[in-house]
Amino acid sequence: MRVLLNIFFFSIFIFWFGCKPDYGAHKIIAIEGQHEASDDVYIEFLGDQIDRNPGEEYNYIKLAKIYLERNDISKSLEILKVAQKENPESLGVLVGLSNIYLELEDAAELSVILKSISKIDPDDVGFLKASAGYSLLLHDYTNAIYFSNRAILLNPFDDENMYLRGSAQLINKDSVSALASFEEAYKLKESYTNFYKIFQISLAIGNSEQAKNILNQYSLKNSEAELCYEWGAYFNEVASYDTARIILIKCQAEKPDEKRIFYELAKNYYKSNDTDSALIFVDRYLAESPKGIDGLIFKAKMLERRRDYNEAKKIYQTAIEKDSTSILAINGLENLERKVAYLRLVKRKEEAQRQTDNLKPLDSKEIN
């Protein structure tokens, strides 16, 4: 999960601003052409209002919301920091800040903000969600489950709370329970985010039929959605590699900013025994997603196949440095070290045997 976790709680911030996005508890997806000239006028108006009345927190919140919609997270953060100085106990400002720090994966700053919120209202749902997200950042299953369950008790009809619980269960490697949580989230809100988790886990556990069903279902209800990546991933999983490759290459042309396509193409070429092409695409994926533990582990496995054990070991170690809890990286490194040790032992035995074969008996009459 960037954990899996791509961080996906940004919409709590929008929730506090009175405008909940369509994609659930995940990163905001920018929409081209969404912002009109009226936004610029409103920005100027809000700036003037802040200058006239710096103690009014809602002007900061509204202004931060506009910049957030423009995908300018740094400007939004800057505005909320000013708002915090003017209103250090504003719950709306603090929750907004907590979710920006969560998006930035700044655990240190997030921890400080969460402590401040807990003193004001430890039962606030925004605080509980952000705390669950913080726990997920730390791969802390116990607290992630605790806070997500508390959020569910406060509002069992919020799909984001179910999503948080499912994400926590994934940390605990409980894919069955996680799938059930994401299915509950999807029943509450048929968003892309909830759909994709069901699709992703279904493929991961080998239930390609369920993956196909949910993909078809979502496609029918969202005819405008571009799902070329998902169809490519599905055909990859069912070993229709030629079909998958055609779809993914076409998808790459249509969605050049979709970095997941690089990873899926790497898998496609790898399964087709074209390691050179697979390495090219996994490197492109890692260039776009430097924190992608999945890509690092996959690259290490490919280097193992090429018997480039030293480089594979370095990649595994890099993955562990980025995420010390990654079982796949830890197991991969341990297995590689055992393989290398075994190969060295075999080589020593073969060398010893060659030396023995070259020795002549002491009573041999042959001249060496």
Short mmCIF file of C-alpha atoms in Angstrom, two decimals:
data_model
loop_
_atom_site.label_atom_id
_atom_site.label_comp_id
_atom_site.label_asym_id
_atom_site.label_seq_id
_atom_site.Cartn_x
_atom_site.Cartn_y
_atom_site.Cartn_z
CA MET A 1 0.00 0.00 0.00
CA ARG A 2 2.02 3.25 -1.00
CA VAL A 3 0.67 0.71 2.39
CA LEU A 4 -0.97 0.19 0.13
CA LEU A 5 -1.33 2.67 0.98
CA ASN A 6 -1.65 5.33 -1.43
CA ILE A 7 -2.85 7.92 1.28
CA PHE A 8 -6.52 8.21 0.83
CA PHE A 9 -8.04 10.40 3.56
CA PHE A 10 -7.76 13.77 1.91
CA SER A 11 -11.48 14.12 1.45
CA ILE A 12 -11.99 14.51 5.19
CA PHE A 13 -10.44 17.92 4.65
CA ILE A 14 -13.03 18.74 2.00
CA PHE A 15 -15.76 17.33 4.23
CA TRP A 16 -14.91 19.96 6.82
CA PHE A 17 -15.18 22.61 4.13
CA GLY A 18 -18.70 21.50 3.25
CA CYS A 19 -17.93 19.93 -0.12
CA LYS A 20 -17.44 16.20 -0.19
CA PRO A 21 -15.75 14.86 -3.35
CA ASP A 22 -17.03 12.05 -5.53
CA TYR A 23 -14.09 9.75 -5.01
CA GLY A 24 -14.47 8.97 -1.31
CA ALA A 25 -11.69 9.03 1.25
CA HIS A 26 -8.79 9.43 -1.14
CA LYS A 27 -6.63 11.87 -2.98
CA ILE A 28 -8.36 14.65 -4.82
CA ILE A 29 -8.43 14.11 -8.57
CA ALA A 30 -8.01 17.38 -10.45
CA ILE A 31 -10.54 18.09 -13.18
CA GLU A 32 -9.30 20.07 -16.15
CA GLY A 33 -11.31 23.18 -16.94
CA GLN A 34 -13.11 23.06 -13.63
CA HIS A 35 -11.96 26.47 -12.40
CA GLU A 36 -13.60 29.56 -13.78
CA ALA A 37 -12.56 33.19 -13.68
CA SER A 38 -15.03 33.65 -10.83
CA ASP A 39 -12.65 31.66 -8.63
CA ASP A 40 -9.99 34.33 -9.07
CA VAL A 41 -12.48 37.01 -8.11
CA TYR A 42 -13.50 35.01 -5.05
CA ILE A 43 -9.84 34.50 -4.08
CA GLU A 44 -9.32 38.25 -4.18
CA PHE A 45 -12.48 38.81 -2.15
CA LEU A 46 -11.49 36.26 0.51
CA GLY A 47 -7.99 37.71 0.73
CA ASP A 48 -9.51 41.12 1.33
CA GLN A 49 -11.83 39.69 4.00
CA ILE A 50 -8.89 38.03 5.76
CA ASP A 51 -6.99 41.33 5.79
CA ARG A 52 -10.04 43.11 7.24
CA ASN A 53 -10.87 40.41 9.79
CA PRO A 54 -7.89 38.05 10.38
CA GLY A 55 -9.68 36.34 13.26
CA GLU A 56 -12.48 34.92 11.05
CA GLU A 57 -11.46 31.29 10.49
CA TYR A 58 -13.98 30.41 7.77
CA ASN A 59 -12.46 32.82 5.25
CA TYR A 60 -9.17 30.94 5.53
CA ILE A 61 -10.97 27.62 5.20
CA LYS A 62 -12.84 28.72 2.09
CA LEU A 63 -9.68 30.10 0.51
CA ALA A 64 -7.72 26.95 1.33
CA LYS A 65 -10.51 24.91 -0.26
CA ILE A 66 -10.18 26.78 -3.57
CA TYR A 67 -6.43 26.16 -3.73
CA LEU A 68 -6.98 22.54 -2.77
CA GLU A 69 -9.39 22.15 -5.67
CA ARG A 70 -6.66 23.58 -7.89
CA ASN A 71 -4.35 20.87 -6.58
CA ASP A 72 -2.10 23.51 -4.99
CA ILE A 73 -1.55 21.73 -1.69
CA SER A 74 1.38 23.92 -0.64
CA LYS A 75 -0.68 27.10 -0.93
CA SER A 76 -3.57 25.48 0.93
CA LEU A 77 -1.17 24.46 3.71
CA GLU A 78 0.30 27.94 3.87
CA ILE A 79 -3.15 29.49 4.32
CA LEU A 80 -4.16 27.04 7.03
CA LYS A 81 -0.93 27.63 8.93
CA VAL A 82 -1.76 31.34 9.04
CA ALA A 83 -5.30 30.44 10.14
CA GLN A 84 -3.89 28.27 12.92
CA LYS A 85 -1.84 31.16 14.28
CA GLU A 86 -4.97 33.31 14.37
CA ASN A 87 -7.24 30.50 15.61
CA PRO A 88 -5.07 27.89 17.39
CA GLU A 89 -8.11 25.96 18.67
CA SER A 90 -10.21 25.97 15.52
CA LEU A 91 -11.29 22.37 14.96
CA GLY A 92 -11.96 22.92 11.26
CA VAL A 93 -8.51 24.40 10.67
CA LEU A 94 -6.74 21.70 12.68
CA VAL A 95 -8.55 18.83 10.96
CA GLY A 96 -7.76 20.42 7.60
CA LEU A 97 -4.10 20.64 8.55
CA SER A 98 -4.06 17.05 9.79
CA ASN A 99 -5.28 15.77 6.46
CA ILE A 100 -2.82 17.83 4.47
CA TYR A 101 0.03 16.44 6.58
CA LEU A 102 -1.43 13.00 6.05
CA GLU A 103 -1.43 13.57 2.29
CA LEU A 104 2.21 14.68 2.52
CA GLU A 105 3.01 11.70 4.75
CA ASP A 106 4.55 14.08 7.28
CA ALA A 107 4.08 11.91 10.36
CA ALA A 108 5.93 14.29 12.70
CA GLU A 109 3.76 17.33 11.93
CA LEU A 110 0.63 15.19 11.81
CA SER A 111 1.34 13.84 15.29
CA VAL A 112 1.58 17.39 16.69
CA ILE A 113 -1.72 18.43 15.10
CA LEU A 114 -3.53 15.30 16.28
CA LYS A 115 -2.42 15.92 19.85
CA SER A 116 -3.87 19.41 19.63
CA ILE A 117 -7.20 18.11 18.30
CA SER A 118 -7.41 15.41 20.96
CA LYS A 119 -7.35 18.08 23.65
CA ILE A 120 -10.26 19.88 22.02
CA ASP A 121 -12.55 17.03 20.93
CA PRO A 122 -11.21 13.43 20.98
CA ASP A 123 -14.55 12.17 19.67
CA ASP A 124 -14.60 14.34 16.56
CA VAL A 125 -15.04 12.09 13.50
CA GLY A 126 -12.48 14.05 11.50
CA PHE A 127 -9.96 13.47 14.27
CA LEU A 128 -10.75 9.75 14.36
CA LYS A 129 -10.31 9.41 10.60
CA ALA A 130 -7.04 11.34 10.59
CA SER A 131 -5.82 9.24 13.54
CA ALA A 132 -6.64 6.06 11.66
CA GLY A 133 -4.73 7.45 8.67
CA TYR A 134 -1.77 8.33 10.90
CA SER A 135 -1.75 4.79 12.27
CA LEU A 136 -1.80 3.41 8.73
CA LEU A 137 1.20 5.58 7.89
CA LEU A 138 3.03 3.92 10.76
CA HIS A 139 1.71 0.46 9.81
CA ASP A 140 0.16 0.34 13.26
CA TYR A 141 -2.68 -2.13 12.80
CA THR A 142 -3.97 -1.99 16.38
CA ASN A 143 -4.57 1.75 16.45
CA ALA A 144 -5.72 1.88 12.83
CA ILE A 145 -8.47 -0.64 13.67
CA TYR A 146 -9.27 1.13 16.93
CA PHE A 147 -9.77 4.57 15.40
CA SER A 148 -11.57 3.32 12.28
CA ASN A 149 -13.99 1.28 14.40
CA ARG A 150 -14.67 4.31 16.60
CA ALA A 151 -15.42 6.32 13.47
CA ILE A 152 -17.80 3.59 12.28
CA LEU A 153 -19.62 3.67 15.63
CA LEU A 154 -20.13 7.42 15.23
CA ASN A 155 -21.29 7.10 11.63
CA PRO A 156 -21.86 3.60 10.22
CA PHE A 157 -23.19 5.10 6.97
CA ASP A 158 -19.96 6.82 6.00
CA ASP A 159 -18.16 4.74 3.35
CA GLU A 160 -14.84 6.36 4.28
CA ASN A 161 -14.96 4.78 7.73
CA MET A 162 -15.44 1.33 6.20
CA TYR A 163 -12.61 2.04 3.79
CA LEU A 164 -10.30 2.93 6.67
CA ARG A 165 -11.14 -0.31 8.44
CA GLY A 166 -10.46 -2.29 5.27
CA SER A 167 -7.11 -0.56 4.85
CA ALA A 168 -6.22 -1.45 8.44
CA GLN A 169 -7.16 -5.08 7.83
CA LEU A 170 -4.88 -5.14 4.79
CA ILE A 171 -1.98 -4.10 7.02
CA ASN A 172 -2.78 -7.17 9.11
CA LYS A 173 -2.70 -9.31 5.92
CA ASP A 174 -6.37 -10.17 6.44
CA SER A 175 -7.48 -9.83 2.83
CA VAL A 176 -10.78 -11.65 3.40
CA SER A 177 -11.94 -9.23 6.11
CA ALA A 178 -10.55 -6.28 4.17
CA LEU A 179 -12.51 -7.30 1.08
CA ALA A 180 -15.70 -7.48 3.16
CA SER A 181 -15.05 -3.97 4.52
CA PHE A 182 -14.49 -2.54 1.05
CA GLU A 183 -17.65 -4.25 -0.17
CA GLU A 184 -19.55 -2.56 2.67
CA ALA A 185 -18.00 0.76 1.66
CA TYR A 186 -19.07 0.17 -1.95
CA LYS A 187 -22.65 -0.54 -0.87
CA LEU A 188 -22.70 2.81 0.88
CA LYS A 189 -21.09 4.68 -2.00
CA GLU A 190 -20.33 3.25 -5.42
CA SER A 191 -17.25 5.40 -5.88
CA TYR A 192 -14.26 4.52 -8.04
CA THR A 193 -12.08 4.28 -4.94
CA ASN A 194 -14.27 1.66 -3.28
CA PHE A 195 -14.74 -0.23 -6.54
CA TYR A 196 -11.03 -0.32 -7.23
CA LYS A 197 -10.13 -1.84 -3.88
CA ILE A 198 -12.60 -4.69 -4.41
CA PHE A 199 -11.22 -5.20 -7.91
CA GLN A 200 -7.61 -5.05 -6.73
CA ILE A 201 -8.02 -7.50 -3.85
CA SER A 202 -10.08 -9.90 -5.96
CA LEU A 203 -7.23 -10.11 -8.46
CA ALA A 204 -4.65 -10.44 -5.68
CA ILE A 205 -6.39 -13.44 -4.09
CA GLY A 206 -6.94 -15.12 -7.44
CA ASN A 207 -10.68 -14.52 -7.70
CA SER A 208 -10.63 -13.27 -11.28
CA GLU A 209 -14.34 -13.95 -11.72
CA GLN A 210 -15.26 -11.54 -8.92
CA ALA A 211 -12.81 -8.99 -10.32
CA LYS A 212 -14.47 -9.25 -13.74
CA ASN A 213 -17.97 -8.98 -12.25
CA ILE A 214 -17.24 -5.83 -10.25
CA LEU A 215 -15.42 -4.33 -13.25
CA ASN A 216 -18.39 -5.01 -15.52
CA GLN A 217 -20.80 -3.68 -12.91
CA TYR A 218 -18.88 -0.47 -12.41
CA SER A 219 -18.43 -0.02 -16.17
CA LEU A 220 -22.16 -0.28 -16.81
CA LYS A 221 -22.98 2.31 -14.16
CA ASN A 222 -20.16 4.65 -15.22
CA SER A 223 -20.10 4.56 -19.01
CA GLU A 224 -17.93 7.68 -19.12
CA ALA A 225 -15.19 6.14 -16.97
CA GLU A 226 -11.92 5.23 -18.70
CA LEU A 227 -11.08 1.78 -17.37
CA CYS A 228 -8.42 0.66 -19.83
CA TYR A 229 -5.88 0.15 -17.05
CA GLU A 230 -8.26 -2.06 -15.09
CA TRP A 231 -9.09 -4.19 -18.13
CA GLY A 232 -5.39 -4.52 -18.89
CA ALA A 233 -4.73 -5.65 -15.31
CA TYR A 234 -7.58 -8.15 -15.51
CA PHE A 235 -6.33 -9.75 -18.74
CA ASN A 236 -2.81 -9.84 -17.30
CA GLU A 237 -4.10 -11.78 -14.31
CA VAL A 238 -5.98 -14.35 -16.42
CA ALA A 239 -2.84 -14.89 -18.54
CA SER A 240 -4.23 -13.27 -21.72
CA TYR A 241 -0.95 -11.45 -22.14
CA ASP A 242 -1.29 -10.40 -25.76
CA THR A 243 -4.73 -8.89 -25.14
CA ALA A 244 -3.51 -7.22 -21.96
CA ARG A 245 -0.52 -5.71 -23.75
CA ILE A 246 -2.61 -4.29 -26.59
CA ILE A 247 -4.97 -2.67 -24.08
CA LEU A 248 -2.20 -1.32 -21.85
CA ILE A 249 -0.15 0.17 -24.68
CA LYS A 250 -3.26 1.89 -26.04
CA CYS A 251 -4.10 2.99 -22.50
CA GLN A 252 -0.63 4.45 -22.09
CA ALA A 253 -1.22 6.69 -25.10
CA GLU A 254 -4.63 7.77 -23.81
CA LYS A 255 -3.60 8.26 -20.17
CA PRO A 256 0.10 9.26 -20.19
CA ASP A 257 -0.03 10.37 -16.54
CA GLU A 258 -1.30 7.01 -15.28
CA LYS A 259 1.87 5.59 -13.74
CA ARG A 260 0.23 2.28 -12.79
CA ILE A 261 0.28 1.34 -16.47
CA PHE A 262 4.09 1.15 -16.41
CA TYR A 263 3.97 -1.36 -13.56
CA GLU A 264 1.31 -3.46 -15.26
CA LEU A 265 3.29 -3.50 -18.51
CA ALA A 266 6.38 -4.56 -16.54
CA LYS A 267 4.40 -7.49 -15.16
CA ASN A 268 3.13 -8.31 -18.63
CA TYR A 269 6.59 -8.50 -20.20
CA TYR A 270 7.99 -10.36 -17.20
CA LYS A 271 5.31 -13.04 -17.48
CA SER A 272 6.07 -13.24 -21.19
CA ASN A 273 9.75 -13.92 -20.34
CA ASP A 274 10.93 -10.58 -21.75
CA THR A 275 12.91 -9.40 -18.73
CA ASP A 276 14.69 -6.60 -20.61
CA SER A 277 11.41 -4.88 -21.49
CA ALA A 278 10.04 -5.58 -18.02
CA LEU A 279 13.01 -3.80 -16.43
CA ILE A 280 12.53 -0.79 -18.69
CA PHE A 281 8.92 -0.39 -17.61
CA VAL A 282 9.51 -1.05 -13.91
CA ASP A 283 12.23 1.63 -13.98
CA ARG A 284 9.76 4.05 -15.57
CA TYR A 285 7.26 3.18 -12.85
CA LEU A 286 9.84 3.77 -10.10
CA ALA A 287 10.85 7.08 -11.67
CA GLU A 288 7.24 8.22 -11.28
CA SER A 289 6.69 6.43 -7.95
CA PRO A 290 10.01 6.52 -6.04
CA LYS A 291 8.27 5.26 -2.91
CA GLY A 292 6.74 2.30 -4.72
CA ILE A 293 7.80 -0.65 -2.58
CA ASP A 294 5.93 -3.00 -4.91
CA GLY A 295 8.02 -1.83 -7.86
CA LEU A 296 11.28 -2.24 -5.94
CA ILE A 297 10.44 -5.79 -4.88
CA PHE A 298 9.37 -6.67 -8.40
CA LYS A 299 12.59 -5.28 -9.85
CA ALA A 300 14.65 -7.25 -7.33
CA LYS A 301 12.89 -10.46 -8.41
CA MET A 302 13.63 -9.73 -12.05
CA LEU A 303 17.30 -9.14 -11.27
CA GLU A 304 17.33 -12.47 -9.45
CA ARG A 305 16.04 -14.14 -12.60
CA ARG A 306 18.96 -12.59 -14.47
CA ARG A 307 21.30 -13.85 -11.73
CA ASP A 308 22.35 -10.31 -10.89
CA TYR A 309 22.28 -11.18 -7.21
CA ASN A 310 24.36 -8.27 -5.90
CA GLU A 311 22.09 -5.68 -7.51
CA ALA A 312 18.97 -7.58 -6.43
CA LYS A 313 20.24 -7.56 -2.84
CA LYS A 314 20.73 -3.77 -2.98
CA ILE A 315 17.19 -3.29 -4.26
CA TYR A 316 15.70 -5.45 -1.49
CA GLN A 317 17.70 -3.48 1.09
CA THR A 318 16.43 -0.21 -0.38
CA ALA A 319 12.85 -1.47 -0.13
CA ILE A 320 13.37 -2.44 3.52
CA GLU A 321 14.89 0.98 4.28
CA LYS A 322 11.75 2.60 2.86
CA ASP A 323 9.40 0.21 4.67
CA SER A 324 10.90 -1.88 7.45
CA THR A 325 7.59 -3.73 7.89
CA SER A 326 7.44 -5.06 4.31
CA ILE A 327 7.23 -8.83 4.70
CA LEU A 328 7.70 -9.33 0.94
CA ALA A 329 10.94 -7.35 0.94
CA ILE A 330 12.25 -9.03 4.09
CA ASN A 331 11.40 -12.53 2.86
CA GLY A 332 12.78 -11.73 -0.58
CA LEU A 333 16.12 -10.64 0.88
CA GLU A 334 16.33 -13.67 3.19
CA ASN A 335 15.53 -16.08 0.35
CA LEU A 336 18.09 -14.39 -1.88
CA GLU A 337 20.80 -14.63 0.79
CA ARG A 338 20.03 -18.32 1.30
CA LYS A 339 20.18 -18.89 -2.47
CA VAL A 340 23.53 -17.10 -2.75
CA ALA A 341 24.92 -19.03 0.22
CA TYR A 342 23.77 -22.31 -1.32
CA LEU A 343 25.26 -21.46 -4.72
CA ARG A 344 28.57 -20.56 -3.08
CA LEU A 345 28.56 -23.87 -1.23
CA VAL A 346 27.85 -25.77 -4.45
CA LYS A 347 30.62 -23.87 -6.20
CA ARG A 348 33.12 -24.69 -3.43
CA LYS A 349 32.18 -28.37 -3.59
CA GLU A 350 32.56 -28.41 -7.36
CA GLU A 351 35.93 -26.71 -7.11
CA ALA A 352 37.07 -29.19 -4.46
CA GLN A 353 35.93 -32.06 -6.67
CA ARG A 354 37.86 -30.68 -9.65
CA GLN A 355 40.99 -30.42 -7.55
CA THR A 356 40.53 -34.00 -6.33
CA ASP A 357 40.07 -35.25 -9.90
CA ASN A 358 43.30 -33.53 -10.94
CA LEU A 359 45.33 -35.27 -8.25
CA LYS A 360 47.07 -38.50 -9.21
CA PRO A 361 47.56 -41.43 -6.84
CA LEU A 362 50.98 -41.51 -5.17
CA ASP A 363 51.80 -44.91 -6.76
CA SER A 364 50.82 -43.75 -10.23
CA LYS A 365 53.47 -44.37 -12.89
CA GLU A 366 52.13 -41.58 -15.05
CA ILE A 367 54.27 -38.49 -15.40
CA ASN A 368 52.42 -35.32 -14.48
#
